[in-house]
Coordinates of C-alpha atoms in Angstrom, one line a residue:
M24 CA 96.4 58.1 125.2
L25 CA 93.1 58.8 123.7
D26 CA 91.7 59.4 127.2
Q27 CA 94.1 61.7 127.8
I28 CA 93.4 63.7 124.4
T29 CA 89.8 63.8 125.7
H30 CA 91.0 65.1 129.1
L31 CA 92.9 67.8 127.4
F32 CA 90.1 69.0 125.3
R33 CA 88.0 69.3 127.9
L34 CA 90.7 71.2 129.9
R35 CA 90.7 73.6 127.1
T36 CA 87.0 74.3 127.2
I37 CA 87.2 74.8 130.9
L38 CA 89.9 77.5 130.6
E39 CA 87.9 79.2 127.6
E40 CA 84.9 79.1 129.6
G41 CA 86.2 80.3 133.0
S42 CA 84.3 77.9 134.9
L43 CA 83.2 74.5 135.0
R44 CA 79.6 75.0 134.9
R45 CA 79.9 76.9 131.6
A46 CA 82.1 74.4 130.3
S47 CA 79.6 71.8 131.4
E48 CA 76.8 73.4 129.4
K49 CA 79.1 73.8 126.4
L50 CA 80.0 70.3 126.1
N51 CA 77.1 68.7 127.6
V52 CA 79.3 66.7 130.1
T53 CA 78.4 66.9 133.7
Q54 CA 80.5 69.1 136.1
P55 CA 81.7 65.9 138.1
A56 CA 82.9 64.4 134.7
L57 CA 85.0 67.4 134.2
S58 CA 86.4 67.6 137.5
R59 CA 87.4 63.9 137.4
S60 CA 89.3 65.0 134.1
L61 CA 90.8 67.7 135.7
A62 CA 92.2 65.6 138.7
Q63 CA 93.4 62.8 136.1
L64 CA 95.4 65.2 134.3
E65 CA 97.0 66.7 137.6
S66 CA 97.7 63.4 138.7
Y67 CA 99.4 62.7 135.4
F68 CA 101.5 65.7 135.1
G69 CA 101.9 65.9 138.7
Q70 CA 101.3 69.6 138.9
Q71 CA 98.4 71.8 139.5
L72 CA 96.5 73.3 136.1
V73 CA 93.8 75.5 137.4
E74 CA 93.4 78.0 140.2
R75 CA 89.7 78.3 141.6
H76 CA 88.5 81.7 142.5
A77 CA 85.4 83.5 143.3
R78 CA 84.2 83.7 139.5
G79 CA 85.3 80.5 138.3
V80 CA 88.9 79.0 137.3
K81 CA 91.9 80.2 135.6
A82 CA 95.1 78.4 134.3
T83 CA 98.4 78.1 136.2
P84 CA 101.5 78.9 134.3
F85 CA 101.7 75.2 133.7
G86 CA 98.2 74.9 132.8
E87 CA 99.0 77.6 130.2
K88 CA 101.5 75.6 128.8
V89 CA 99.5 72.5 128.5
L90 CA 96.6 74.2 127.1
S91 CA 99.0 75.6 124.2
V92 CA 100.2 71.8 123.8
S93 CA 96.5 70.8 123.6
N94 CA 95.7 73.3 121.1
R95 CA 98.4 72.0 118.8
I96 CA 97.2 68.2 119.3
E97 CA 93.9 69.4 118.2
R98 CA 95.2 70.8 115.0
Y99 CA 97.2 67.8 114.2
W100 CA 94.3 65.6 114.7
E101 CA 92.0 67.6 112.4
I102 CA 94.5 67.0 109.7
A103 CA 95.1 63.5 110.6
E104 CA 91.3 62.7 110.7
H105 CA 91.0 64.8 107.1
E106 CA 93.5 62.4 105.8
L107 CA 92.2 58.9 107.2
R108 CA 88.8 60.0 106.1
A109 CA 89.4 61.5 102.8
E110 CA 88.3 58.3 100.5
V111 CA 84.8 58.2 102.3
T112 CA 83.9 61.6 102.9
D113 CA 84.0 64.8 100.8
E114 CA 84.5 67.1 104.0
K115 CA 87.1 70.0 103.6
T116 CA 89.9 71.0 106.0
A117 CA 91.7 74.2 106.1
M118 CA 95.1 75.1 105.6
R119 CA 96.1 78.1 107.7
I120 CA 98.7 80.5 106.3
G121 CA 99.7 83.7 107.4
G122 CA 101.6 86.4 105.4
G123 CA 103.4 89.7 105.9
P124 CA 102.4 92.6 103.6
V125 CA 104.9 92.0 100.7
W126 CA 103.5 88.3 100.4
R127 CA 99.8 89.8 100.6
S128 CA 100.9 91.9 97.8
G129 CA 100.3 89.2 95.4
I130 CA 103.6 87.3 95.4
L131 CA 101.8 84.0 96.4
S132 CA 98.6 84.4 94.3
S133 CA 100.0 81.9 91.6
V134 CA 101.5 79.5 94.2
L135 CA 98.2 79.3 96.3
A136 CA 95.9 78.9 93.2
E137 CA 98.1 76.1 92.2
L138 CA 98.2 74.5 95.6
Q139 CA 94.4 74.7 95.7
S140 CA 93.9 73.0 92.3
R141 CA 96.1 70.0 93.5
Y142 CA 94.1 69.7 96.9
P143 CA 90.7 70.8 95.9
R144 CA 89.4 69.6 99.3
I145 CA 91.8 72.2 101.0
V146 CA 90.4 75.7 101.9
I147 CA 93.3 77.9 102.0
E148 CA 93.0 80.4 104.6
F149 CA 95.5 83.5 103.9
T150 CA 95.5 85.7 106.5
T151 CA 97.6 88.7 107.9
L152 CA 100.2 87.8 110.6
T153 CA 99.3 89.1 114.1
Y154 CA 102.2 91.4 115.0
G155 CA 103.9 89.8 118.0
K156 CA 102.0 86.6 118.0
T157 CA 103.2 84.9 114.9
L158 CA 105.3 82.2 116.8
Q159 CA 102.7 81.5 119.2
D160 CA 99.9 81.1 116.6
L161 CA 102.2 78.7 115.0
R162 CA 103.1 76.6 118.3
E163 CA 99.3 76.5 118.8
G164 CA 97.9 75.5 115.3
R165 CA 96.2 78.7 114.8
L166 CA 98.7 79.0 111.6
D167 CA 100.2 76.1 109.7
V168 CA 102.8 78.3 108.0
A169 CA 103.8 81.8 108.3
F170 CA 105.7 83.9 105.5
G171 CA 107.7 86.7 106.5
G172 CA 110.9 88.1 107.4
V173 CA 113.6 87.5 110.1
F174 CA 112.5 84.7 112.3
N175 CA 113.7 84.7 116.1
D176 CA 112.0 82.2 118.2
G177 CA 114.2 82.8 121.3
G178 CA 116.6 80.0 121.1
S179 CA 114.1 77.0 120.4
S180 CA 114.7 77.0 116.9
S181 CA 114.4 73.1 116.5
R182 CA 110.7 73.4 116.8
F183 CA 110.3 75.1 113.3
A184 CA 111.4 74.5 110.0
R185 CA 112.8 77.5 108.0
V186 CA 113.5 78.0 104.5
K187 CA 114.7 81.2 103.0
L188 CA 113.0 81.8 99.7
T189 CA 114.3 85.2 98.7
E190 CA 115.5 88.5 100.1
V191 CA 114.1 92.0 100.2
T192 CA 116.0 95.6 99.9
N193 CA 114.5 98.9 100.8
Y194 CA 114.7 101.7 98.5
V195 CA 113.0 105.2 97.9
M196 CA 110.3 104.5 95.3
A197 CA 108.5 106.4 93.1
R198 CA 106.4 106.3 89.9
E199 CA 108.4 105.7 86.8
D200 CA 107.3 109.3 85.1
H201 CA 108.0 111.0 88.4
P202 CA 109.5 114.5 87.8
L203 CA 112.7 113.4 89.6
L204 CA 113.1 111.0 86.6
A205 CA 111.9 112.8 83.8
G206 CA 114.6 113.4 81.2
K207 CA 117.5 112.8 83.8
N208 CA 120.2 110.4 84.4
P209 CA 119.0 108.9 87.8
D210 CA 122.8 108.8 88.8
D211 CA 122.6 112.7 88.4
I212 CA 119.7 113.1 91.1
V213 CA 120.9 115.2 93.8
P214 CA 119.8 113.7 97.2
S215 CA 118.7 117.1 98.5
S216 CA 116.1 117.6 95.6
L217 CA 113.9 114.7 97.3
R218 CA 113.0 117.4 100.0
A219 CA 110.7 119.2 97.4
Y220 CA 108.4 116.2 97.0
P221 CA 105.6 115.2 99.6
W222 CA 106.3 111.6 101.4
I223 CA 104.4 108.7 102.3
V224 CA 105.4 106.5 105.6
Y225 CA 104.3 102.9 105.2
S226 CA 103.2 102.3 108.9
E227 CA 102.3 98.6 108.9
L228 CA 105.6 97.8 109.7
P229 CA 107.3 100.2 112.4
A230 CA 110.7 100.1 110.7
Y231 CA 109.7 102.0 107.8
R232 CA 109.0 105.2 109.9
E233 CA 112.5 104.9 111.3
I234 CA 114.0 104.6 107.9
T235 CA 112.2 107.6 106.7
E236 CA 112.7 110.0 109.5
H237 CA 116.1 109.0 110.3
T238 CA 117.9 107.1 107.4
V239 CA 116.5 109.1 104.7
A240 CA 116.7 112.4 106.5
E241 CA 120.5 111.9 106.9
Y242 CA 120.8 111.7 103.1
I243 CA 118.6 114.4 102.0
G244 CA 119.8 116.8 104.5
G245 CA 116.6 117.3 106.4
L246 CA 113.3 115.5 107.4
P247 CA 111.1 114.5 104.5
D248 CA 107.7 116.4 104.0
V249 CA 105.4 113.5 105.3
R250 CA 101.9 113.9 104.0
F251 CA 100.5 110.4 104.3
I252 CA 101.0 107.7 107.0
C253 CA 99.4 104.6 105.6
Q254 CA 99.2 101.1 107.0
N255 CA 97.8 99.4 103.8
L256 CA 100.3 98.7 101.3
L257 CA 98.0 98.6 98.5
S258 CA 96.8 102.0 99.3
V259 CA 100.6 103.1 99.4
L260 CA 101.2 101.8 96.0
T261 CA 97.9 103.4 94.6
I262 CA 99.1 106.7 96.0
L263 CA 102.3 106.7 94.6
Q264 CA 101.3 105.8 91.0
Q265 CA 98.8 108.9 91.2
S266 CA 100.9 111.4 92.9
D267 CA 104.5 112.8 93.0
C268 CA 104.9 111.3 96.5
L269 CA 108.1 109.4 97.4
C270 CA 108.0 106.2 99.7
V271 CA 110.4 103.8 101.2
L272 CA 109.4 100.1 100.3
P273 CA 110.8 96.8 100.0
Y274 CA 111.8 96.3 96.2
L275 CA 109.6 92.9 96.2
S276 CA 106.5 94.6 96.9
V277 CA 106.7 96.9 93.7
Q278 CA 107.3 94.1 91.1
A279 CA 103.9 93.5 90.0
V280 CA 102.7 97.2 89.9
N281 CA 102.2 98.5 86.4
S282 CA 100.6 101.4 84.4
P283 CA 102.8 103.2 85.8
R284 CA 105.3 101.0 87.5
I285 CA 106.9 101.9 90.6
V286 CA 110.5 102.2 90.3
P287 CA 113.5 103.0 92.8
I288 CA 115.2 106.4 93.2
P289 CA 118.8 105.6 93.1
L290 CA 119.5 107.3 96.7
P291 CA 122.7 106.0 98.3
L292 CA 120.9 104.5 101.5
R293 CA 122.8 102.0 103.6
R294 CA 121.8 98.6 102.3
S295 CA 118.8 97.7 104.1
T296 CA 118.2 94.0 103.2
A297 CA 116.5 91.0 105.0
D298 CA 116.1 87.5 104.3
I299 CA 112.4 86.3 103.9
G300 CA 110.9 83.1 103.5
M301 CA 108.5 80.6 105.3
I302 CA 108.3 79.0 108.8
F303 CA 106.4 76.1 109.8
R304 CA 106.3 73.3 112.9
T305 CA 108.8 70.6 111.9
E306 CA 105.9 68.2 112.6
M307 CA 104.2 69.4 109.4
R308 CA 107.1 68.7 107.0
E309 CA 105.4 65.4 105.8
W310 CA 101.9 66.8 105.6
G311 CA 101.3 66.6 101.6
P312 CA 99.8 70.0 101.3
M313 CA 103.0 71.4 103.2
K314 CA 105.3 69.5 101.1
T315 CA 103.7 70.8 97.7
L316 CA 103.7 74.3 98.9
L317 CA 107.3 74.3 99.7
E318 CA 108.1 72.7 96.3
L319 CA 106.0 75.6 94.6
C320 CA 107.6 78.1 96.6
Q321 CA 111.0 76.9 95.7
E322 CA 110.0 76.7 92.0
K323 CA 108.7 80.3 92.0
F324 CA 111.8 81.5 93.5
G325 CA 114.1 79.4 91.3
I326 CA 115.6 77.2 94.4
T327 CA 116.8 73.8 93.4
E328 CA 117.5 72.4 96.9
E329 CA 115.9 73.1 100.2
L330 CA 118.1 75.8 102.4
P331 CA 117.9 76.3 106.1
F332 CA 116.6 79.7 107.2
E333 CA 119.6 81.4 109.2
M334 CA 119.4 83.7 112.1
R335 CA 120.7 87.2 111.1
N336 CA 122.5 89.6 113.2
A337 CA 121.0 92.3 115.1
A338 CA 121.2 94.8 112.2
A339 CA 119.0 92.6 109.9
H340 CA 116.7 91.7 112.8
V341 CA 115.6 95.5 113.3
M342 CA 113.7 94.9 110.0
E343 CA 111.2 93.1 112.1
G344 CA 110.8 95.6 115.0
G345 CA 110.9 93.0 117.8
S346 CA 111.4 89.5 119.1
D347 CA 108.7 87.8 116.9
V348 CA 108.4 87.0 113.1
G349 CA 109.1 90.0 111.0
M350 CA 106.6 90.8 108.3
P351 CA 107.9 92.1 104.9

């Protein structure tokens, strides 16, 4: 088995470099040895893995599949090696966590701090999810766990473990001392009065432009006066605090904002609610840091037992704007 793993890692370098010569130089292995590794893998799998062309080599469709699996195997090996050598080395390993904008707004800060204190030799890499690539990044080990919205993996759901942690609901948001709210009963706000104020479109998720330009416009009787289109959630929240702007946002994203707080305007929008949680490869379930992360998240959201992440219908799926992991 170890021989096959060696051949797989060599295949990955060959495909990344695009030629046996460059792979040979990078690995300090002779080209004939790399050719033998290719031949043995192709014989073992019974299919061609690479196509040769004038400038080098490229993967066949089956070769791409084998490359994806080899990337995942390498990640498993990194984790296993760290566990096996933990008592004789001070080397650290990474835990690769991806988060959508709501999660990056600070929801996970205390959870990740506690996780790192329990596993001081784990370096937590908390990164932005790459829209359209999250599931692939999970499959190939570039991510160990992703936090986001609705999850859809095209039907191969047994490959991933999903845990619903909470849900997000979208509202029109404003600062708590906004003129719309000053000295008024919120229930008495006339929807058309929202047209008098500037708006921000939060553009990191495509759905928010659609909600602003269509759903909101339907209720206020005309197109909102959009003055900002902003991709960064922190910038959106800061502008809301410092101006009379309005913006459609998930309620969870504003809970930690103070001085002034950001609060919902009671506009009777159609409920736009989506489940959010974490997703990871099922094989990672027994990894100590993953088990602890799951426990800490469930404690934070008051969950007393593990819940499966259920697929939602198309109305909820629109929140993610596509066929990948939604990123609230």
